[in-house]
Amino acid sequence: DSGVTQTPKHLITATGQRVTLRCSPRSGDLSVYWYQQSLDQGLQFLIQYYNGEERAKGNILERFSAQQFPDLHSELNLSSLELGDSALYFCASSFSYSYSGNTIYFGEGSWLTVV
Amino acid sequence: DQQVKQNSPSLSVQEGRISILNCDYTNSMFDYFLWYKKYPAEGPTFLISISSIKDKNEDGRFTVFLNKSAKHLSLHIVPSQPGDSAVYFCAARDTGNQFYFGTGTSLTVIP
């Protein structure tokens, strides 16, 4: 158990809908990352938050947005869903960027199926 | 643009032999490298890491080698066991604490 909690574990929704994925980082971790893994694809970085503020953006679509709340949990919002958005979405957390030897720890992922 | 590349999508090795997984990167500013192991339907789990100031780090059956001049990273597993069968992701961290992942190598250890 990495200590990173993601909900829901599985989600099936229709095209055009909107869903929210939730992540609770490990206790004490200030950074949250979101990654997408599609079939036969590696881990694609979407976005990173540090202590409530956006730090970095990767290949995140405009239909997607995220935020990190004061209690450090994060939500990834996916809207106007398309079939191609079906994927495994991972949240990961780390302490901070100032600690050398920093490592990120992943949750078990949220399986999103768009039908 | 893929800054971390794992050019071998899959690898099969006999139990007891050495498994060598390779990774190449393009950004010379990466200062920390990691390997993650992933079983189906689970999140990636941290396996081993190495700082850019070192060229080798060993942890039990797992050793990571870093060749900075070649921008090449490798993971050696000796001896390989059936339980090592999984997808292995190489990752690199830049100075802004962003992590970049390769596309993974699926390792199968044959009993």
Short mmCIF file of C-alpha atoms in Angstrom, two decimals:
data_model
loop_
_atom_site.label_atom_id
_atom_site.label_comp_id
_atom_site.label_asym_id
_atom_site.label_seq_id
_atom_site.Cartn_x
_atom_site.Cartn_y
_atom_site.Cartn_z
CA ASP A 1 0.00 0.00 0.00
CA SER A 2 1.59 3.22 -1.22
CA GLY A 3 -0.58 5.44 0.96
CA VAL A 4 -2.05 7.23 -2.04
CA THR A 5 -5.81 6.72 -2.29
CA GLN A 6 -7.81 7.10 -5.46
CA THR A 7 -11.56 6.92 -5.95
CA PRO A 8 -13.47 5.60 -7.72
CA LYS A 9 -11.54 2.50 -8.77
CA HIS A 10 -13.77 1.87 -11.75
CA LEU A 11 -16.12 4.15 -13.62
CA ILE A 12 -18.23 3.65 -16.73
CA THR A 13 -19.86 6.65 -18.32
CA ALA A 14 -21.29 7.79 -21.62
CA THR A 15 -19.75 10.09 -24.20
CA GLY A 16 -20.37 13.74 -23.53
CA GLN A 17 -20.56 13.26 -19.79
CA ARG A 18 -18.38 14.70 -17.05
CA VAL A 19 -16.62 12.80 -14.27
CA THR A 20 -14.47 13.68 -11.30
CA LEU A 21 -11.61 11.52 -10.07
CA ARG A 22 -10.40 12.01 -6.54
CA CYS A 23 -6.98 11.53 -4.98
CA SER A 24 -5.70 11.69 -1.42
CA PRO A 25 -1.92 11.91 -1.26
CA ARG A 26 0.30 10.18 1.27
CA SER A 27 0.33 11.80 4.65
CA GLY A 28 2.80 14.68 4.60
CA ASP A 29 3.14 14.82 0.81
CA LEU A 30 2.59 18.24 -0.69
CA SER A 31 2.84 17.46 -4.40
CA VAL A 32 0.20 15.65 -6.42
CA TYR A 33 0.64 14.43 -9.97
CA TRP A 34 -1.90 13.07 -12.43
CA TYR A 35 -0.97 10.60 -15.15
CA GLN A 36 -2.94 8.89 -17.88
CA GLN A 37 -2.21 5.43 -19.16
CA SER A 38 -4.07 4.38 -22.28
CA LEU A 39 -3.92 0.94 -23.84
CA ASP A 40 -0.37 0.13 -24.93
CA GLN A 41 0.80 3.56 -23.85
CA GLY A 42 3.21 4.61 -21.20
CA LEU A 43 2.43 6.98 -18.39
CA GLN A 44 1.52 10.34 -19.84
CA PHE A 45 1.98 13.22 -17.46
CA LEU A 46 -1.08 15.44 -17.22
CA ILE A 47 -0.56 17.96 -14.43
CA GLN A 48 1.21 18.60 -11.13
CA TYR A 49 0.13 20.57 -8.07
CA TYR A 50 2.26 21.60 -5.15
CA ASN A 51 0.63 22.81 -1.94
CA GLY A 52 -2.48 23.94 -3.74
CA GLU A 53 -0.84 25.61 -6.70
CA GLU A 54 -0.37 24.32 -10.21
CA ARG A 55 3.34 23.66 -10.84
CA ALA A 56 3.51 21.99 -14.20
CA LYS A 57 1.30 21.01 -17.08
CA GLY A 58 1.84 18.15 -19.44
CA ASN A 59 -0.35 16.73 -22.17
CA ILE A 60 -3.61 17.71 -20.53
CA LEU A 61 -6.56 18.42 -22.78
CA GLU A 62 -8.54 21.63 -22.39
CA ARG A 63 -11.58 19.49 -21.53
CA PHE A 64 -9.70 18.31 -18.44
CA SER A 65 -8.98 20.32 -15.35
CA ALA A 66 -7.64 19.67 -11.89
CA GLN A 67 -7.22 21.32 -8.55
CA GLN A 68 -5.63 20.68 -5.20
CA PHE A 69 -7.58 21.66 -2.11
CA PRO A 70 -6.31 23.10 1.20
CA ASP A 71 -6.37 19.63 2.75
CA LEU A 72 -4.06 18.61 -0.14
CA HIS A 73 -6.44 16.18 -1.79
CA SER A 74 -6.81 16.65 -5.51
CA GLU A 75 -9.52 16.20 -8.08
CA LEU A 76 -9.22 15.64 -11.81
CA ASN A 77 -12.27 16.74 -13.76
CA LEU A 78 -12.87 15.25 -17.19
CA SER A 79 -15.65 16.77 -19.28
CA SER A 80 -17.24 16.26 -22.69
CA LEU A 81 -15.90 12.75 -22.55
CA GLU A 82 -14.94 10.94 -25.72
CA LEU A 83 -14.32 7.26 -26.36
CA GLY A 84 -10.59 7.97 -26.55
CA ASP A 85 -10.57 9.21 -22.98
CA SER A 86 -11.00 5.65 -21.77
CA ALA A 87 -7.87 4.97 -19.79
CA LEU A 88 -6.35 4.31 -16.42
CA TYR A 89 -5.78 7.53 -14.54
CA PHE A 90 -3.12 7.52 -11.86
CA CYS A 91 -2.52 9.94 -9.09
CA ALA A 92 0.89 10.11 -7.45
CA SER A 93 2.32 12.14 -4.63
CA SER A 94 5.67 13.27 -3.32
CA PHE A 95 6.95 15.33 -0.45
CA SER A 96 8.44 18.29 -2.22
CA TYR A 97 10.88 19.28 -4.91
CA SER A 98 13.48 20.46 -2.45
CA TYR A 99 14.23 17.06 -0.99
CA SER A 100 16.97 15.26 -2.83
CA GLY A 101 16.22 11.68 -3.59
CA ASN A 102 12.55 12.50 -3.89
CA THR A 103 10.37 9.70 -5.13
CA ILE A 104 6.78 9.72 -6.24
CA TYR A 105 4.32 7.12 -5.03
CA PHE A 106 1.36 6.02 -7.08
CA GLY A 107 -2.18 5.15 -6.19
CA GLU A 108 -3.87 2.11 -7.68
CA GLY A 109 -5.53 4.14 -10.39
CA SER A 110 -9.04 4.88 -11.57
CA TRP A 111 -10.27 2.91 -14.55
CA LEU A 112 -12.43 5.09 -16.75
CA THR A 113 -14.46 3.51 -19.53
CA VAL A 114 -16.37 5.80 -21.86
CA VAL A 115 -19.10 4.08 -23.85
CA ASP B 1 8.57 14.66 -27.49
CA GLN B 2 9.51 11.59 -25.51
CA GLN B 3 12.41 12.53 -23.24
CA VAL B 4 12.66 9.08 -21.70
CA LYS B 5 12.61 6.11 -24.02
CA GLN B 6 12.37 2.40 -23.48
CA ASN B 7 12.90 0.92 -26.90
CA SER B 8 12.13 -2.68 -26.00
CA PRO B 9 8.40 -3.18 -25.41
CA SER B 10 8.95 -6.70 -24.13
CA LEU B 11 11.61 -9.06 -22.83
CA SER B 12 11.55 -12.77 -21.99
CA VAL B 13 14.12 -14.36 -19.73
CA GLN B 14 14.58 -17.80 -18.20
CA GLU B 15 14.22 -18.10 -14.46
CA GLY B 16 17.58 -17.77 -12.75
CA ARG B 17 19.15 -15.77 -15.57
CA ILE B 18 19.85 -12.06 -15.69
CA SER B 19 17.23 -9.60 -16.93
CA ILE B 20 18.54 -6.36 -18.38
CA LEU B 21 16.09 -3.56 -19.02
CA ASN B 22 17.31 -0.48 -20.85
CA CYS B 23 16.32 3.14 -20.90
CA ASP B 24 17.62 6.17 -22.79
CA TYR B 25 17.00 9.83 -22.08
CA THR B 26 17.63 13.07 -23.89
CA ASN B 27 17.65 15.76 -21.22
CA SER B 28 21.05 16.27 -19.63
CA MET B 29 19.41 18.24 -16.80
CA PHE B 30 17.77 15.15 -15.32
CA ASP B 31 19.23 14.68 -11.85
CA TYR B 32 17.48 11.61 -10.53
CA PHE B 33 16.38 8.37 -12.12
CA LEU B 34 13.95 5.74 -10.96
CA TRP B 35 12.56 2.36 -11.92
CA TYR B 36 8.98 1.38 -11.21
CA LYS B 37 7.37 -2.01 -11.47
CA LYS B 38 3.74 -2.42 -12.41
CA TYR B 39 1.48 -5.43 -12.20
CA PRO B 40 -1.79 -5.48 -14.17
CA ALA B 41 -4.60 -3.47 -12.59
CA GLU B 42 -2.26 -2.01 -9.97
CA GLY B 43 -0.41 1.26 -9.65
CA PRO B 44 3.31 1.42 -10.37
CA THR B 45 5.43 0.73 -7.33
CA PHE B 46 8.83 2.23 -6.71
CA LEU B 47 11.67 -0.24 -7.17
CA ILE B 48 15.04 1.46 -7.14
CA SER B 49 16.59 4.83 -7.90
CA ILE B 50 19.90 6.47 -8.62
CA SER B 51 21.17 10.01 -8.34
CA SER B 52 22.95 11.55 -11.29
CA ILE B 53 26.12 11.81 -9.22
CA LYS B 54 26.41 8.04 -9.03
CA ASP B 55 26.88 5.38 -11.66
CA LYS B 56 25.57 2.35 -9.79
CA ASN B 57 23.08 1.55 -7.08
CA GLU B 58 22.34 -1.92 -5.81
CA ASP B 59 19.46 -3.26 -3.75
CA GLY B 60 19.36 -7.00 -3.37
CA ARG B 61 18.75 -8.62 -6.74
CA PHE B 62 18.26 -5.24 -8.41
CA THR B 63 21.04 -3.01 -9.68
CA VAL B 64 20.66 0.20 -11.62
CA PHE B 65 23.49 1.51 -13.77
CA LEU B 66 23.75 5.04 -15.06
CA ASN B 67 25.96 6.10 -17.96
CA LYS B 68 25.60 9.87 -18.11
CA SER B 69 27.81 10.36 -21.14
CA ALA B 70 25.60 7.99 -23.11
CA LYS B 71 22.41 9.19 -21.39
CA HIS B 72 21.62 5.57 -20.72
CA LEU B 73 20.14 3.78 -17.75
CA SER B 74 19.76 0.07 -17.19
CA LEU B 75 18.18 -2.18 -14.60
CA HIS B 76 19.71 -5.59 -13.92
CA ILE B 77 17.76 -8.27 -12.11
CA VAL B 78 19.81 -11.24 -10.96
CA PRO B 79 18.62 -13.93 -10.61
CA SER B 80 15.31 -13.39 -12.33
CA GLN B 81 12.26 -14.96 -10.72
CA PRO B 82 8.76 -15.61 -12.09
CA GLY B 83 7.38 -13.03 -9.65
CA ASP B 84 9.46 -10.40 -11.42
CA SER B 85 7.16 -10.69 -14.44
CA ALA B 86 5.64 -7.22 -14.75
CA VAL B 87 5.91 -4.01 -16.72
CA TYR B 88 8.93 -1.92 -15.76
CA PHE B 89 8.91 1.83 -16.22
CA CYS B 90 11.98 3.97 -16.28
CA ALA B 91 11.55 7.54 -15.01
CA ALA B 92 13.68 10.64 -14.77
CA ARG B 93 13.28 13.77 -12.72
CA ASP B 94 14.24 17.26 -13.80
CA THR B 95 15.31 20.09 -11.53
CA GLY B 96 11.72 21.36 -11.41
CA ASN B 97 10.65 18.07 -9.82
CA GLN B 98 8.79 16.90 -12.89
CA PHE B 99 8.95 13.20 -13.57
CA TYR B 100 9.10 11.81 -17.07
CA PHE B 101 8.29 8.19 -17.74
CA GLY B 102 9.19 5.79 -20.50
CA THR B 103 6.57 3.65 -22.21
CA GLY B 104 7.53 0.56 -20.24
CA THR B 105 9.06 -2.84 -20.90
CA SER B 106 7.02 -5.95 -20.21
CA LEU B 107 9.25 -8.57 -18.60
CA THR B 108 8.28 -12.22 -18.64
CA VAL B 109 10.33 -14.62 -16.57
CA ILE B 110 9.85 -18.15 -17.79
CA PRO B 111 9.97 -20.86 -15.11
#
